[in-house]
Amino acid sequence: MQYEILARPASSVVKVSMNQGEHLTCEVGAMVAMSTRMTVETTTQKKGASGGGIMKGLKRLFAGESLFINHFTAQSDGQYIILGPTMMGDVVHHRLDNATLIVQGGSWLASDPDIEIDASFQGLGKAFFSGEGAFWVKCSGSGDLFMNSFGAIYPVEVDGDYIVDTGHIVAFEDTLNFNVQKAGASWIGSFLGGEGLVCRFQGKGIVYCQSHNPSSFGSSLGPSLKPRQS
Amino acid sequence: MEVITRDRPAFANVQVKMQAGDKIIAESDAMASMSTSIVMNTRWNGGFVGAVLRKLFGGETLFVNEFVASEDSELIITQPFPGDIECMDLNGTSLFLQPGAYLASEPGVKMGVSWAGFASWIGGEGLFRLKVSGTGKVWFGAYGGIFVKEITGPYVVDTGHLVAYEPTIQMKVGMAGGLFSSFFSKEGLVSRVSGPGRIYLQSRSIDGLATWTNRHLWR
């Protein structure tokens, strides 16, 4: 399996080339185009797994992903698929080597079928205060993984601690812990200053951040939009 | 302090590499991520009275955040919409910014509100405008790409596309053509500017995006 990320960074797509018998698990609706000798199978669980599929699918729903996932299989050599996220933004590749990456709901695009995809509960407190969802997509195992973002993606290699504003997290390695805390020196200042709460990562590992915040974009455009007509 | 504007022009964001004692001021909610060795303090956007004036008339936020590094650190600053970011080095000079364009500045830069005139108000840009002056760098952003235009004589700009301009620029609001074409060409009112001086234009406008989105909503 080989990949190439095209049209970076404004409207990135990933082109994955596959040989006979190779598989790729993708977010539903992400397929932009593909060659003809590819088959698709839609399930609620990891390819080849048995039992507990519906529950995993439902948990993924909470994580902001879809109930279903698509498995693409190449029926002959030299096949390819082009995957694109919904929003304008970048696509990034991460290689998992018997490790775990926690991906923010909505940022998971595709992964090797050997990678276990499960919604992971990050705690109600963190969910409420971080402005992210209560569930994140936990990807563990070995293989290639693709994620998308709103804006450009920049990886930060944390060794010690690092602060990321809520709304800018794409994914992080599970060797990192995070806490939600105030952004500034004082509580009042943190809220008046518009930063509010931030996530403080501790440990050693990579955190992928996105350059733009979907909620900030929404609140700058929202007031000019017309209300829904009933 | 070393500053790099990266991911231009689609998703420009500012990477600030700071050393102990370095200080930078940024717009409310502009911080994307930072080292823990940076302390963030929130203060009135140029004193209480100034902040209220700027909020009411300049379309800016009441508060700004001041970031101070205690050792080698990194700070990433961004804007709410996708687009480019420009930097201008003020050297006792000043610059007028349209509402929402201000992103960050060095401590030597002062922010104030100045009278923009009725022409600006009719053009939908407000009676007052944000003026940055002093010494140091100021960063401002746009929705879309930013064009810099050095003008000597008269020039015509659509009001929604003007991001910033130097104080030597005179501005008048006028119709794009005759009464009929101004209305039906959807160009409506335009700014007739005259130099000499520099103007910054954005290749898209948030109002344009809102109008376009509204046409496609809830049909």
Tab-separated table of C-alpha atoms in Angstrom:
chain	number	residue	atom	x	y	z
A	1	MET	CA	0.000	0.000	0.000
A	2	GLN	CA	1.331	3.399	-1.021
A	3	TYR	CA	-0.135	6.816	-0.451
A	4	GLU	CA	0.201	10.339	-1.760
A	5	ILE	CA	-1.415	13.433	-0.249
A	6	LEU	CA	-2.549	15.829	-2.984
A	7	ALA	CA	-3.807	19.444	-3.101
A	8	ARG	CA	-2.189	20.375	0.204
A	9	PRO	CA	-2.952	22.117	2.422
A	10	ALA	CA	-6.132	23.981	1.453
A	11	SER	CA	-8.248	21.094	0.152
A	12	SER	CA	-6.158	17.956	0.685
A	13	VAL	CA	-7.133	14.494	-0.467
A	14	VAL	CA	-5.198	11.255	-0.078
A	15	LYS	CA	-4.666	8.816	-2.942
A	16	VAL	CA	-4.011	5.301	-1.681
A	17	SER	CA	-2.658	2.758	-4.175
A	18	MET	CA	-3.348	-0.876	-3.346
A	19	ASN	CA	-2.449	-4.297	-4.700
A	20	GLN	CA	-4.675	-7.350	-4.890
A	21	GLY	CA	-6.069	-8.401	-1.528
A	22	GLU	CA	-5.076	-5.221	0.302
A	23	HIS	CA	-7.719	-3.511	2.428
A	24	LEU	CA	-8.402	-0.026	3.730
A	25	THR	CA	-10.980	1.000	6.318
A	26	CYS	CA	-12.509	4.451	5.704
A	27	GLU	CA	-14.974	6.925	7.114
A	28	VAL	CA	-18.277	6.639	5.194
A	29	GLY	CA	-18.722	9.318	2.571
A	30	ALA	CA	-14.994	9.992	2.295
A	31	MET	CA	-14.541	8.294	-1.088
A	32	VAL	CA	-14.083	10.864	-3.848
A	33	ALA	CA	-13.077	8.495	-6.636
A	34	MET	CA	-11.635	5.027	-7.105
A	35	SER	CA	-10.570	2.573	-9.781
A	36	THR	CA	-13.069	-0.058	-10.877
A	37	ARG	CA	-11.508	-3.214	-9.423
A	38	MET	CA	-12.315	-2.260	-5.839
A	39	THR	CA	-15.069	-3.687	-3.697
A	40	VAL	CA	-16.699	-2.036	-0.732
A	41	GLU	CA	-18.240	-3.630	2.310
A	42	THR	CA	-20.081	-1.584	4.932
A	43	THR	CA	-20.104	-2.779	8.534
A	44	THR	CA	-20.313	-1.418	12.042
A	45	GLN	CA	-17.047	-2.973	13.096
A	46	LYS	CA	-13.487	-3.845	12.227
A	47	LYS	CA	-13.074	-6.046	9.175
A	48	GLY	CA	-13.219	-9.740	10.014
A	49	ALA	CA	-14.226	-9.157	13.619
A	50	SER	CA	-17.205	-10.998	15.058
A	51	GLY	CA	-19.654	-9.884	17.742
A	52	GLY	CA	-20.118	-6.580	19.519
A	53	GLY	CA	-20.173	-4.664	16.243
A	54	ILE	CA	-23.317	-2.670	16.832
A	55	MET	CA	-22.101	-1.412	20.197
A	56	LYS	CA	-18.847	-0.231	18.679
A	57	GLY	CA	-20.761	1.495	15.912
A	58	LEU	CA	-23.022	3.236	18.407
A	59	LYS	CA	-20.046	4.359	20.464
A	60	ARG	CA	-18.503	5.784	17.305
A	61	LEU	CA	-21.687	7.771	16.783
A	62	PHE	CA	-21.076	9.467	20.119
A	63	ALA	CA	-17.554	10.267	19.014
A	64	GLY	CA	-18.927	12.301	16.112
A	65	GLU	CA	-18.100	9.627	13.590
A	66	SER	CA	-20.552	7.480	11.677
A	67	LEU	CA	-22.293	4.306	12.819
A	68	PHE	CA	-20.913	2.543	9.773
A	69	ILE	CA	-17.463	2.234	8.320
A	70	ASN	CA	-16.470	1.192	4.820
A	71	HIS	CA	-13.901	-1.480	4.000
A	72	PHE	CA	-12.363	-1.248	0.558
A	73	THR	CA	-10.598	-4.252	-0.952
A	74	ALA	CA	-8.519	-4.265	-4.129
A	75	GLN	CA	-9.492	-7.130	-6.455
A	76	SER	CA	-6.378	-6.815	-8.593
A	77	ASP	CA	-2.995	-5.055	-8.571
A	78	GLY	CA	-2.592	-1.339	-9.294
A	79	GLN	CA	-5.915	-0.188	-7.857
A	80	TYR	CA	-6.358	3.102	-6.055
A	81	ILE	CA	-8.851	5.128	-4.032
A	82	ILE	CA	-8.992	8.884	-3.442
A	83	LEU	CA	-10.349	9.990	-0.067
A	84	GLY	CA	-11.348	13.499	0.894
A	85	PRO	CA	-12.754	14.995	4.111
A	86	THR	CA	-15.794	17.291	4.165
A	87	MET	CA	-14.142	20.489	5.365
A	88	MET	CA	-11.436	22.572	3.773
A	89	GLY	CA	-8.174	21.538	5.310
A	90	ASP	CA	-5.229	19.228	5.458
A	91	VAL	CA	-4.778	15.450	5.613
A	92	VAL	CA	-1.953	13.918	7.606
A	93	HIS	CA	-0.489	10.406	7.724
A	94	HIS	CA	0.587	8.728	10.954
A	95	ARG	CA	2.286	5.344	11.171
A	96	LEU	CA	1.253	3.299	14.182
A	97	ASP	CA	3.707	0.704	15.363
A	98	ASN	CA	2.048	-1.288	18.101
A	99	ALA	CA	0.889	1.961	19.657
A	100	THR	CA	-2.274	3.946	20.324
A	101	LEU	CA	-3.365	7.309	18.960
A	102	ILE	CA	-6.413	9.141	20.306
A	103	VAL	CA	-8.140	11.022	17.495
A	104	GLN	CA	-10.674	13.801	18.017
A	105	GLY	CA	-14.172	12.841	16.797
A	106	GLY	CA	-14.524	13.809	13.156
A	107	SER	CA	-10.802	13.814	12.356
A	108	TRP	CA	-10.444	10.078	11.667
A	109	LEU	CA	-10.390	9.535	7.888
A	110	ALA	CA	-9.034	6.063	7.156
A	111	SER	CA	-6.771	3.381	8.546
A	112	ASP	CA	-5.236	-0.002	7.958
A	113	PRO	CA	-7.809	-2.727	8.820
A	114	ASP	CA	-5.356	-4.130	11.378
A	115	ILE	CA	-5.850	-1.008	13.458
A	116	GLU	CA	-8.572	-1.355	16.055
A	117	ILE	CA	-10.926	1.647	15.955
A	118	ASP	CA	-12.904	2.182	19.094
A	119	ALA	CA	-14.648	5.127	20.637
A	120	SER	CA	-12.909	5.963	23.861
A	121	PHE	CA	-14.569	7.727	26.736
A	122	GLN	CA	-12.397	10.569	27.959
A	123	GLY	CA	-14.460	11.419	31.004
A	124	LEU	CA	-17.447	13.704	31.339
A	125	GLY	CA	-15.491	16.459	33.029
A	126	LYS	CA	-12.957	16.624	30.243
A	127	ALA	CA	-15.686	16.473	27.641
A	128	PHE	CA	-17.678	19.254	29.222
A	129	PHE	CA	-14.781	21.566	29.846
A	130	SER	CA	-12.580	20.867	26.852
A	131	GLY	CA	-15.314	21.756	24.355
A	132	GLU	CA	-14.525	18.528	22.541
A	133	GLY	CA	-16.806	15.489	22.594
A	134	ALA	CA	-17.027	12.967	25.438
A	135	PHE	CA	-15.835	10.245	23.092
A	136	TRP	CA	-12.682	10.182	21.045
A	137	VAL	CA	-11.661	7.622	18.488
A	138	LYS	CA	-9.029	5.340	19.914
A	139	CYS	CA	-6.859	3.793	17.200
A	140	SER	CA	-4.529	1.023	18.316
A	141	GLY	CA	-2.355	-1.541	16.608
A	142	SER	CA	0.069	-1.311	13.712
A	143	GLY	CA	-0.376	0.232	10.286
A	144	ASP	CA	-1.102	3.442	8.390
A	145	LEU	CA	-3.599	5.981	9.632
A	146	PHE	CA	-4.975	9.130	7.938
A	147	MET	CA	-6.539	12.098	9.699
A	148	ASN	CA	-8.040	15.369	8.508
A	149	SER	CA	-8.284	18.837	10.020
A	150	PHE	CA	-9.869	22.256	9.665
A	151	GLY	CA	-6.872	24.280	8.548
A	152	ALA	CA	-3.275	23.117	8.395
A	153	ILE	CA	-1.977	20.377	10.713
A	154	TYR	CA	1.192	20.860	12.732
A	155	PRO	CA	2.680	18.116	14.903
A	156	VAL	CA	4.210	19.081	18.242
A	157	GLU	CA	6.661	16.703	19.904
A	158	VAL	CA	5.896	17.137	23.553
A	159	ASP	CA	8.552	16.320	26.102
A	160	GLY	CA	7.375	17.695	29.430
A	161	ASP	CA	4.228	19.728	28.966
A	162	TYR	CA	2.473	21.792	26.306
A	163	ILE	CA	-0.796	23.749	26.094
A	164	VAL	CA	-3.276	23.427	23.237
A	165	ASP	CA	-6.423	25.537	23.044
A	166	THR	CA	-9.664	23.582	22.915
A	167	GLY	CA	-10.808	23.248	19.326
A	168	HIS	CA	-7.258	22.889	18.002
A	169	ILE	CA	-6.588	19.245	18.932
A	170	VAL	CA	-6.588	16.707	16.088
A	171	ALA	CA	-4.971	13.711	17.787
A	172	PHE	CA	-2.413	12.703	20.388
A	173	GLU	CA	-0.404	9.634	21.348
A	174	ASP	CA	-1.673	7.849	24.422
A	175	THR	CA	1.755	8.221	26.045
A	176	LEU	CA	0.502	11.751	26.781
A	177	ASN	CA	-1.973	12.657	29.498
A	178	PHE	CA	-4.089	15.733	29.341
A	179	ASN	CA	-5.858	17.916	31.850
A	180	VAL	CA	-8.215	20.765	31.306
A	181	GLN	CA	-7.115	23.961	33.010
A	182	LYS	CA	-7.518	27.737	32.789
A	183	ALA	CA	-5.601	29.480	30.013
A	184	GLY	CA	-4.157	32.395	31.934
A	185	ALA	CA	-2.823	33.273	35.322
A	186	SER	CA	-6.289	34.075	36.661
A	187	TRP	CA	-9.727	32.529	36.177
A	188	ILE	CA	-11.429	35.829	35.371
A	189	GLY	CA	-8.768	36.758	32.846
A	190	SER	CA	-8.960	33.388	31.126
A	191	PHE	CA	-12.622	33.847	30.359
A	192	LEU	CA	-12.626	37.561	29.609
A	193	GLY	CA	-9.634	37.056	27.335
A	194	GLY	CA	-11.622	34.655	25.195
A	195	GLU	CA	-9.255	31.752	25.757
A	196	GLY	CA	-11.252	30.148	28.561
A	197	LEU	CA	-10.054	26.628	29.142
A	198	VAL	CA	-7.121	24.918	27.500
A	199	CYS	CA	-5.775	21.374	27.422
A	200	ARG	CA	-2.444	20.792	29.088
A	201	PHE	CA	-0.592	17.742	27.758
A	202	GLN	CA	1.985	16.017	29.912
A	203	GLY	CA	4.466	13.282	29.105
A	204	LYS	CA	6.377	12.384	25.981
A	205	GLY	CA	4.723	11.972	22.583
A	206	ILE	CA	3.232	13.729	19.590
A	207	VAL	CA	0.151	15.938	19.610
A	208	TYR	CA	-1.274	16.955	16.222
A	209	CYS	CA	-2.837	20.420	16.253
A	210	GLN	CA	-4.960	22.186	13.636
A	211	SER	CA	-4.212	25.800	12.735
A	212	HIS	CA	-7.885	26.853	12.764
A	213	ASN	CA	-10.701	26.443	15.247
A	214	PRO	CA	-14.082	25.368	13.797
A	215	SER	CA	-16.036	27.031	16.633
A	216	SER	CA	-14.233	30.366	16.210
A	217	PHE	CA	-14.981	30.289	12.492
A	218	GLY	CA	-18.591	29.412	13.276
A	219	SER	CA	-19.002	32.262	15.717
A	220	SER	CA	-17.489	34.809	13.331
A	221	LEU	CA	-19.743	33.732	10.455
A	222	GLY	CA	-22.829	32.682	12.448
A	223	PRO	CA	-24.242	36.139	13.257
A	224	SER	CA	-24.505	36.907	9.518
A	225	LEU	CA	-26.434	33.740	8.709
A	226	LYS	CA	-30.217	33.687	8.473
A	227	PRO	CA	-32.223	31.595	10.957
A	228	ARG	CA	-33.856	28.320	9.950
A	229	GLN	CA	-37.340	28.836	8.564
A	230	SER	CA	-39.910	26.537	10.052
B	1	MET	CA	11.830	36.924	19.332
B	2	GLU	CA	11.537	35.213	15.961
B	3	VAL	CA	8.227	35.220	14.123
B	4	ILE	CA	7.282	33.019	11.176
B	5	THR	CA	3.994	33.247	9.295
B	6	ARG	CA	3.393	29.725	8.024
B	7	ASP	CA	0.817	27.797	5.936
B	8	ARG	CA	0.225	30.859	3.766
B	9	PRO	CA	-2.005	31.852	2.148
B	10	ALA	CA	-4.897	29.431	2.831
B	11	PHE	CA	-4.442	28.812	6.557
B	12	ALA	CA	-1.867	31.350	7.692
B	13	ASN	CA	-0.916	31.160	11.357
B	14	VAL	CA	1.898	32.811	13.262
B	15	GLN	CA	4.627	30.866	15.024
B	16	VAL	CA	6.367	32.993	17.661
B	17	LYS	CA	9.661	31.699	19.060
B	18	MET	CA	10.239	33.533	22.313
B	19	GLN	CA	13.098	33.903	24.765
B	20	ALA	CA	12.943	34.780	28.439
B	21	GLY	CA	11.306	38.183	28.913
B	22	ASP	CA	9.840	38.412	25.380
B	23	LYS	CA	6.332	39.747	25.252
B	24	ILE	CA	3.623	39.795	22.586
B	25	ILE	CA	0.021	40.999	22.625
B	26	ALA	CA	-2.676	39.108	20.766
B	27	GLU	CA	-6.347	39.400	19.984
B	28	SER	CA	-8.775	37.580	22.263
B	29	ASP	CA	-9.039	33.836	21.428
B	30	ALA	CA	-6.066	34.001	19.017
B	31	MET	CA	-3.879	31.464	20.862
B	32	ALA	CA	-3.912	27.986	19.280
B	33	SER	CA	-1.172	26.349	21.341
B	34	MET	CA	1.834	27.310	23.465
B	35	SER	CA	4.608	26.152	25.775
B	36	THR	CA	3.767	26.027	29.456
B	37	SER	CA	6.607	28.468	30.167
B	38	ILE	CA	4.447	31.254	28.738
B	39	VAL	CA	2.182	33.190	31.093
B	40	MET	CA	-0.990	34.682	29.667
B	41	ASN	CA	-2.494	37.784	31.216
B	42	THR	CA	-5.702	39.410	30.098
B	43	ARG	CA	-6.074	43.159	30.080
B	44	TRP	CA	-8.311	45.892	28.754
B	45	ASN	CA	-7.646	46.586	25.116
B	46	GLY	CA	-5.767	49.873	25.746
B	47	GLY	CA	-7.315	50.985	29.036
B	48	PHE	CA	-10.943	50.836	30.091
B	49	VAL	CA	-12.222	53.825	28.110
B	50	GLY	CA	-10.237	52.918	25.026
B	51	ALA	CA	-11.428	49.329	25.183
B	52	VAL	CA	-15.075	50.335	25.410
B	53	LEU	CA	-14.682	52.786	22.515
B	54	ARG	CA	-12.967	50.157	20.399
B	55	LYS	CA	-15.613	47.588	21.227
B	56	LEU	CA	-18.466	49.943	20.407
B	57	PHE	CA	-17.029	51.668	17.394
B	58	GLY	CA	-14.058	49.696	16.140
B	59	GLY	CA	-15.678	46.269	16.179
B	60	GLU	CA	-12.808	44.933	18.262
B	61	THR	CA	-12.913	42.890	21.454
B	62	LEU	CA	-12.879	44.435	24.934
B	63	PHE	CA	-9.860	42.456	26.043
B	64	VAL	CA	-6.514	41.425	24.648
B	65	ASN	CA	-4.083	38.830	25.961
B	66	GLU	CA	-0.479	39.515	26.820
B	67	PHE	CA	1.924	36.568	26.538
B	68	VAL	CA	5.216	36.668	28.440
B	69	ALA	CA	7.879	33.960	28.150
B	70	SER	CA	9.967	32.903	31.135
B	71	GLU	CA	12.377	30.789	29.032
B	72	ASP	CA	12.730	29.584	25.417
B	73	SER	CA	9.147	28.964	24.341
B	74	GLU	CA	6.816	28.713	21.395
B	75	LEU	CA	3.437	30.341	20.829
B	76	ILE	CA	1.064	29.746	17.886
B	77	ILE	CA	-1.392	32.517	17.049
B	78	THR	CA	-4.198	32.171	14.535
B	79	GLN	CA	-7.336	33.898	13.244
B	80	PRO	CA	-10.925	32.574	13.103
B	81	PHE	CA	-11.272	32.367	9.314
B	82	PRO	CA	-9.048	30.774	6.684
B	83	GLY	CA	-6.825	33.274	4.950
B	84	ASP	CA	-3.546	35.114	4.863
B	85	ILE	CA	-1.741	37.139	7.533
B	86	GLU	CA	0.408	40.218	6.877
B	87	CYS	CA	2.936	41.936	9.085
B	88	MET	CA	3.827	45.608	9.128
B	89	ASP	CA	6.771	47.101	10.932
B	90	LEU	CA	5.696	50.420	12.410
B	91	ASN	CA	8.459	52.936	12.879
B	92	GLY	CA	6.691	55.868	14.465
B	93	THR	CA	4.142	55.455	11.687
B	94	SER	CA	0.555	54.324	11.920
B	95	LEU	CA	-1.934	52.134	10.096
B	96	PHE	CA	-5.726	51.960	9.991
B	97	LEU	CA	-7.257	48.508	10.337
B	98	GLN	CA	-10.768	47.442	9.385
B	99	PRO	CA	-12.862	45.806	12.149
B	100	GLY	CA	-11.674	42.290	12.969
B	101	ALA	CA	-8.382	42.522	11.067
B	102	TYR	CA	-6.115	43.027	14.097
B	103	LEU	CA	-4.322	39.866	15.228
B	104	ALA	CA	-1.219	40.623	17.305
B	105	SER	CA	1.417	43.243	18.044
B	106	GLU	CA	4.688	43.923	19.811
B	107	PRO	CA	4.497	45.867	23.096
B	108	GLY	CA	5.624	49.152	21.464
B	109	VAL	CA	2.483	49.272	19.337
B	110	LYS	CA	-0.438	51.344	20.633
B	111	MET	CA	-4.031	50.797	19.685
B	112	GLY	CA	-6.508	53.625	19.417
B	113	VAL	CA	-9.790	54.549	17.852
B	114	SER	CA	-10.043	57.415	15.422
B	115	TRP	CA	-12.895	59.118	13.646
B	116	ALA	CA	-13.478	57.513	10.266
B	117	GLY	CA	-16.165	59.881	9.042
B	118	PHE	CA	-19.643	59.548	7.652
B	119	ALA	CA	-18.321	58.261	4.344
B	120	SER	CA	-17.001	55.170	6.097
B	121	TRP	CA	-20.280	54.743	7.976
B	122	ILE	CA	-22.358	54.893	4.788
B	123	GLY	CA	-19.983	52.343	3.288
B	124	GLY	CA	-20.894	49.978	6.115
B	125	GLU	CA	-17.548	50.207	7.890
B	126	GLY	CA	-18.491	52.207	10.981
B	127	LEU	CA	-17.972	55.762	12.197
B	128	PHE	CA	-14.713	54.936	13.914
B	129	ARG	CA	-11.747	52.869	12.877
B	130	LEU	CA	-8.919	51.091	14.640
B	131	LYS	CA	-5.594	52.884	14.474
B	132	VAL	CA	-2.329	51.182	15.380
B	133	SER	CA	0.728	53.351	15.877
B	134	GLY	CA	4.086	53.449	17.598
B	135	THR	CA	7.137	51.263	17.146
B	136	GLY	CA	7.155	47.543	16.490
B	137	LYS	CA	5.489	44.920	14.404
B	138	VAL	CA	1.756	44.474	14.001
B	139	TRP	CA	0.102	41.421	12.444
B	140	PHE	CA	-3.297	41.530	10.792
B	141	GLY	CA	-5.304	38.945	8.933
B	142	ALA	CA	-7.828	38.596	6.171
B	143	TYR	CA	-10.379	36.171	4.827
B	144	GLY	CA	-8.687	35.011	1.613
B	145	GLY	CA	-5.416	36.234	0.174
B	146	ILE	CA	-3.970	39.690	0.870
B	147	PHE	CA	-2.874	42.059	-1.893
B	148	VAL	CA	-0.754	45.096	-1.204
B	149	LYS	CA	-1.299	47.997	-3.539
B	150	GLU	CA	0.882	51.102	-3.614
B	151	ILE	CA	-1.304	53.880	-4.949
B	152	THR	CA	-0.368	57.333	-6.081
B	153	GLY	CA	-3.584	58.674	-7.541
B	154	PRO	CA	-7.250	57.702	-7.221
B	155	TYR	CA	-8.279	54.054	-6.935
B	156	VAL	CA	-11.558	52.204	-6.419
B	157	VAL	CA	-12.072	49.358	-3.905
B	158	ASP	CA	-15.121	47.413	-2.854
B	159	THR	CA	-15.660	48.340	0.817
B	160	GLY	CA	-15.821	44.723	2.052
B	161	HIS	CA	-12.396	43.963	0.603
B	162	LEU	CA	-10.385	46.682	2.298
B	163	VAL	CA	-8.284	45.302	5.198
B	164	ALA	CA	-5.879	48.090	6.099
B	165	TYR	CA	-4.533	51.370	4.807
B	166	GLU	CA	-1.970	53.998	5.656
B	167	PRO	CA	-3.102	57.313	7.172
B	168	THR	CA	-2.020	59.233	4.066
B	169	ILE	CA	-4.884	57.575	2.189
B	170	GLN	CA	-8.024	59.645	1.717
B	171	MET	CA	-11.288	57.767	1.473
B	172	LYS	CA	-14.637	58.705	-0.008
B	173	VAL	CA	-17.640	56.488	-0.558
B	174	GLY	CA	-19.251	56.589	-3.938
B	175	MET	CA	-21.350	54.564	-6.302
B	176	ALA	CA	-19.665	52.025	-8.535
B	177	GLY	CA	-21.280	53.484	-11.649
B	178	GLY	CA	-24.529	55.271	-12.359
B	179	LEU	CA	-27.532	54.773	-10.110
B	180	PHE	CA	-28.877	51.892	-12.225
B	181	SER	CA	-25.646	49.946	-12.696
B	182	SER	CA	-24.542	50.476	-9.095
B	183	PHE	CA	-27.688	48.806	-7.902
B	184	PHE	CA	-28.121	46.051	-10.459
B	185	SER	CA	-24.468	45.116	-10.866
B	186	LYS	CA	-24.480	44.288	-7.128
B	187	GLU	CA	-21.364	46.385	-6.739
B	188	GLY	CA	-23.385	48.962	-4.802
B	189	LEU	CA	-21.150	51.287	-2.864
B	190	VAL	CA	-17.430	51.401	-3.346
B	191	SER	CA	-14.616	53.276	-1.649
B	192	ARG	CA	-12.833	55.813	-3.759
B	193	VAL	CA	-9.403	56.084	-2.214
B	194	SER	CA	-6.573	58.363	-3.184
B	195	GLY	CA	-2.902	58.248	-2.340
B	196	PRO	CA	-0.064	58.401	-2.076
B	197	GLY	CA	0.102	55.408	0.258
B	198	ARG	CA	-0.365	51.728	0.666
B	199	ILE	CA	-3.616	49.788	0.901
B	200	TYR	CA	-4.140	46.105	1.798
B	201	LEU	CA	-6.978	44.226	0.118
B	202	GLN	CA	-8.435	40.793	0.780
B	203	SER	CA	-9.378	38.490	-2.080
B	204	ARG	CA	-12.659	37.382	-0.444
B	205	SER	CA	-15.011	38.943	2.068
B	206	ILE	CA	-16.848	37.464	5.067
B	207	ASP	CA	-19.998	39.326	4.027
B	208	GLY	CA	-19.741	37.700	0.636
B	209	LEU	CA	-19.391	34.269	2.238
B	210	ALA	CA	-22.417	34.924	4.457
B	211	THR	CA	-24.537	36.047	1.504
B	212	TRP	CA	-23.517	33.020	-0.531
B	213	THR	CA	-24.129	30.614	2.375
B	214	ASN	CA	-27.510	32.162	3.132
B	215	ARG	CA	-28.637	31.533	-0.426
B	216	HIS	CA	-27.941	27.822	0.044
B	217	LEU	CA	-29.402	27.424	3.529
B	218	TRP	CA	-32.709	25.759	4.391
B	219	ARG	CA	-34.135	25.534	0.930
